Each structure stands twice: as C-alpha cells, then as structure tokens.
mmCIF file of C-alpha atoms in Angstrom:
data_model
loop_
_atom_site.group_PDB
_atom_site.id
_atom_site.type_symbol
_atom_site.label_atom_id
_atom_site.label_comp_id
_atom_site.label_asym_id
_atom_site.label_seq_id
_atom_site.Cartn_x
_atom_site.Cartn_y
_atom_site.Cartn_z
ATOM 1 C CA UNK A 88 164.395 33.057 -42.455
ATOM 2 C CA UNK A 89 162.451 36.206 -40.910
ATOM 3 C CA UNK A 90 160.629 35.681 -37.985
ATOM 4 C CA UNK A 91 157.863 38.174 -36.968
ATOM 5 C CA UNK A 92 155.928 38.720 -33.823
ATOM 6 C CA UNK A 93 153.551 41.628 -33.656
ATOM 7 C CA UNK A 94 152.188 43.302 -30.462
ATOM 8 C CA UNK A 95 150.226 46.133 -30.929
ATOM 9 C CA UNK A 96 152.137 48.744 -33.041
ATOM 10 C CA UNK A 97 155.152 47.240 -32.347
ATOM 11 C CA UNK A 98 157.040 44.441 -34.493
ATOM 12 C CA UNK A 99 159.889 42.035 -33.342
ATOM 13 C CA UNK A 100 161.736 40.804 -36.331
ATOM 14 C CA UNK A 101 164.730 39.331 -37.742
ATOM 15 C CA UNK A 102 167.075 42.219 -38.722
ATOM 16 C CA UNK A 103 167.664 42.384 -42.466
ATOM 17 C CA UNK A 104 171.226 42.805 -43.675
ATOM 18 C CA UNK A 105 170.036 46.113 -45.799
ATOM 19 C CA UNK A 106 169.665 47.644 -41.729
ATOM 20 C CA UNK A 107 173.310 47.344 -40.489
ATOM 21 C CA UNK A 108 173.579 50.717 -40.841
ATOM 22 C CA UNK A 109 170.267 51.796 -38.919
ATOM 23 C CA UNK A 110 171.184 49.338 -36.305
ATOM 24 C CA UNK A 111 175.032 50.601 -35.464
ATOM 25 C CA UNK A 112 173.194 53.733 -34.882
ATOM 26 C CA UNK A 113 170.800 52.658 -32.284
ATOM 27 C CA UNK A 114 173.656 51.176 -30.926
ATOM 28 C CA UNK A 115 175.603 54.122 -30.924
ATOM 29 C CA UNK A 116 173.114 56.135 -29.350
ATOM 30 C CA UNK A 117 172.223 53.967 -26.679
ATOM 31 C CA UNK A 118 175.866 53.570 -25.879
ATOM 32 C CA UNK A 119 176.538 57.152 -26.077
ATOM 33 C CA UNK A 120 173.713 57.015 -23.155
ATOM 34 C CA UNK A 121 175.020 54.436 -20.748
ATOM 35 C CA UNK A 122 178.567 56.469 -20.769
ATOM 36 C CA UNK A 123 177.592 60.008 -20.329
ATOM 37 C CA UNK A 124 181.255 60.942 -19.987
ATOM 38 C CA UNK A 125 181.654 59.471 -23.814
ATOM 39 C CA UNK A 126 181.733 55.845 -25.259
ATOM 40 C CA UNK A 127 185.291 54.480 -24.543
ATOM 41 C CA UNK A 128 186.894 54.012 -27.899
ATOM 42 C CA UNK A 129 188.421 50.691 -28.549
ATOM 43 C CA UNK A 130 188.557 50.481 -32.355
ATOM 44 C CA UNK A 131 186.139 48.506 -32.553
ATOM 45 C CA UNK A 132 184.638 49.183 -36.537
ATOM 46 C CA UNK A 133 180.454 48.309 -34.890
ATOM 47 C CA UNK A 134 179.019 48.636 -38.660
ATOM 48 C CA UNK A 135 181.610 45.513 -39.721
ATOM 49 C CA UNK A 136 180.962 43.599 -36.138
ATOM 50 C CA UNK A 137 177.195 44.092 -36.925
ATOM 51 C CA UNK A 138 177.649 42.847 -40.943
ATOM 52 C CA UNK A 139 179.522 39.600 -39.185
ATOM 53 C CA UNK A 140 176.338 39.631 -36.575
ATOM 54 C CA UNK A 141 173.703 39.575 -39.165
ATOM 55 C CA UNK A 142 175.712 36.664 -40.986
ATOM 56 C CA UNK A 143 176.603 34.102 -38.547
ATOM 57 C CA UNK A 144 174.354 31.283 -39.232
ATOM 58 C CA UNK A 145 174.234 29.930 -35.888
ATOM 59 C CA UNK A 146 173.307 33.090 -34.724
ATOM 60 C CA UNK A 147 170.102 35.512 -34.397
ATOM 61 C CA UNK A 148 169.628 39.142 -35.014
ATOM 62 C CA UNK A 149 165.956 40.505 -33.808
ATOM 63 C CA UNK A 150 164.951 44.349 -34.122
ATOM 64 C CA UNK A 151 161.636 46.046 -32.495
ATOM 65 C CA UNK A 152 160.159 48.124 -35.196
ATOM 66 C CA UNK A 153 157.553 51.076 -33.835
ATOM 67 C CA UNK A 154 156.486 52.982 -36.718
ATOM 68 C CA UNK A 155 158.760 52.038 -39.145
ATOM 69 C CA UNK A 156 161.831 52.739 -37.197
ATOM 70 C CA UNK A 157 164.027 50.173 -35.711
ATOM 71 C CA UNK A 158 164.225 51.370 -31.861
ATOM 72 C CA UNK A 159 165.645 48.342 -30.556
ATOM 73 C CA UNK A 160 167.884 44.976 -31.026
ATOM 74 C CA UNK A 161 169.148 42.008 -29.414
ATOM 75 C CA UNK A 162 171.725 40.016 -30.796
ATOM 76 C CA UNK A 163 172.137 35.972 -29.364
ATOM 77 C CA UNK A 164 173.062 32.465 -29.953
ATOM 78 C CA UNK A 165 173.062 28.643 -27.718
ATOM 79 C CA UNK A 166 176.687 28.597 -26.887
ATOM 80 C CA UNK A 167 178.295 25.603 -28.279
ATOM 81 C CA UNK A 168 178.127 22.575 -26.506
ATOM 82 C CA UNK A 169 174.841 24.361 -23.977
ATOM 83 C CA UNK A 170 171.505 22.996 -24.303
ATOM 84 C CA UNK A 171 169.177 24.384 -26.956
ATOM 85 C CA UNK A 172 166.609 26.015 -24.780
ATOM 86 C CA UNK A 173 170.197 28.182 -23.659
ATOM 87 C CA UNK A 174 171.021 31.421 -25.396
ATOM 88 C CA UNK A 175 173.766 33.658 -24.409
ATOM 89 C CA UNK A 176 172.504 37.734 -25.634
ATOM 90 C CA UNK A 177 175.666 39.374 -26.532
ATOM 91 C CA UNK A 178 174.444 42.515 -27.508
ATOM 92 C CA UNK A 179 170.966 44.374 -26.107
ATOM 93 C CA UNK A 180 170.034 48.008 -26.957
ATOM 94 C CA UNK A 181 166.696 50.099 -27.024
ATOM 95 C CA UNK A 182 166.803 53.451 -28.129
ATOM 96 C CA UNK A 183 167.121 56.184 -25.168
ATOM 97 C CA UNK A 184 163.735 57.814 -26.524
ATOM 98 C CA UNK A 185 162.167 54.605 -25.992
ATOM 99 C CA UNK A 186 163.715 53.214 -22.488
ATOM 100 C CA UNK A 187 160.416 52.039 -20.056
ATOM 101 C CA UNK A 188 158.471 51.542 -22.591
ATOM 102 C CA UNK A 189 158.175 47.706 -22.812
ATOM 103 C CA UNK A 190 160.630 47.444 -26.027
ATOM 104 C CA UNK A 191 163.175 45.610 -24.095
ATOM 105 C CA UNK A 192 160.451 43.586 -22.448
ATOM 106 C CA UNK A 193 159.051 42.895 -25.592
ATOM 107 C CA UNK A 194 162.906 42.050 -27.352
ATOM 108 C CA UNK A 195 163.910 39.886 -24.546
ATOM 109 C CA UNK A 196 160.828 37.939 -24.590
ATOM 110 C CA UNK A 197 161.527 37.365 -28.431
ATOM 111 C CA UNK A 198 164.724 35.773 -27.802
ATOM 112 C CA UNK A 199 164.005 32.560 -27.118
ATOM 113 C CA UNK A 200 160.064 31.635 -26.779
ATOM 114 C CA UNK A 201 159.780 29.480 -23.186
ATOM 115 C CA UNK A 202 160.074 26.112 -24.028
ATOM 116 C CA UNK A 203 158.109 23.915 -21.671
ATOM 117 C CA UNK A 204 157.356 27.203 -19.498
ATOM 118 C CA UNK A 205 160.952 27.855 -18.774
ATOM 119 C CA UNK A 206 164.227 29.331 -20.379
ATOM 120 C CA UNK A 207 167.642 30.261 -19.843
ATOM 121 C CA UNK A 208 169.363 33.289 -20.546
ATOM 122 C CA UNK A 209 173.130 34.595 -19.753
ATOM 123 C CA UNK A 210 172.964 38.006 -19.549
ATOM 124 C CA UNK A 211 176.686 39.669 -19.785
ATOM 125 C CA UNK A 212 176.616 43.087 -17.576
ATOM 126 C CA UNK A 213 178.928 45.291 -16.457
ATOM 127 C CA UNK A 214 178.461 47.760 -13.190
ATOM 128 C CA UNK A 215 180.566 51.209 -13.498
ATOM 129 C CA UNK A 216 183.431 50.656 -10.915
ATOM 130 C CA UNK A 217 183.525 46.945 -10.593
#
C-alpha cells in the first residue's frame, strides 16, 4: 500500500522497492555529512539492509520527493509488544542540500499522523564523544 501526502511541491510517500538504490545514496550522503572525518566502516552492505527495510511487513518506509528526486527518508515501526500510536524511527536522513528546509519536519510529521492530538516517538541519537 502507498501512502501519499502532498504539501506544496513536496510529496511524502511510501518508498517503492525499484528506489533502494536512490535511497542508500541519500543515505550515504547524509552520513558522509554527519562524519566529516569519513563514515566509520562497519560492513554493513546499506543497499541489502535497505532491500530488508522496504520488505518488512510490519514495517514503514516513507521518502520526501521535491521535484522528482527523493531528498529524504525515514524508516519506522510500533515495537512489538508497545502501543500502536508508538513508533520507534530507526533510520532518518534528509539530503545535506536540503537540511532547514522543512523536509525533516515534513518526514517526521508523516510518521505517524497524531492520534487523538498526541503521539509517541523514540528517537535513537548519538552525540560525538558520549
């Protein structure tokens, strides 16, 4: 099922499986980004992990399109056993050309629509040094 939203020129949509590619490259540059002194390499094979992403049935895949180019993603789920209106984002990227923009305003809104006026939402971040 592909969910759309659409805000101005921008789109927020379920990522198709045909985009794997396009999206471990917005991942990869947005990484390459957030570690200026280079992405640490830990053999991780991102266009497989994104294939098994864009499969999982209990989970969700949603790209911001601008112009026909995906520029950026969010990849979630409800952890087992958590209450539906609870999704844990496991992976959250906007392209560097597009950072302060809104995208990721825009993405993480998409997640999971407010249910009742409120939601929940684990963010996992890491702080250089800690």
């Amino acid at each position: 099922m592909i969910s759309e939203r659409v805000t101005g020129s921008r789109v927020i949509r379920t990522v198709l499986p045909a985009e794997a590619e396009a999206v471990t490259a917005l991942h990869a540059r947005a990484r390459a980004t957030y570690y200026p002194d280079g992405v640490p390499d830990d053999g991780t094979d991102w266009l497989a992990a994104w294939r098994t992403a864009l499969a999982r049935p209990d989970g969700r895949v949603l790209c911001a399109v601008e112009q026909g180019r995906i520029v950026g993603l969010a990849s979630f789920r409800t952890p087992e056993g958590a209450p539906a209106e609870m999704v844990k984002l496991f992976q959250f990227h906007v392209d560097p050309d597009r950072w302060r923009s809104g995208v990721g305003t825009a993405l993480h809104a998409a997640c999971h629509p407010p249910a009742h006026g409120d939601h929940h939402l684990f963010l996992r971040h890491a702080v250089a040094g800690e």
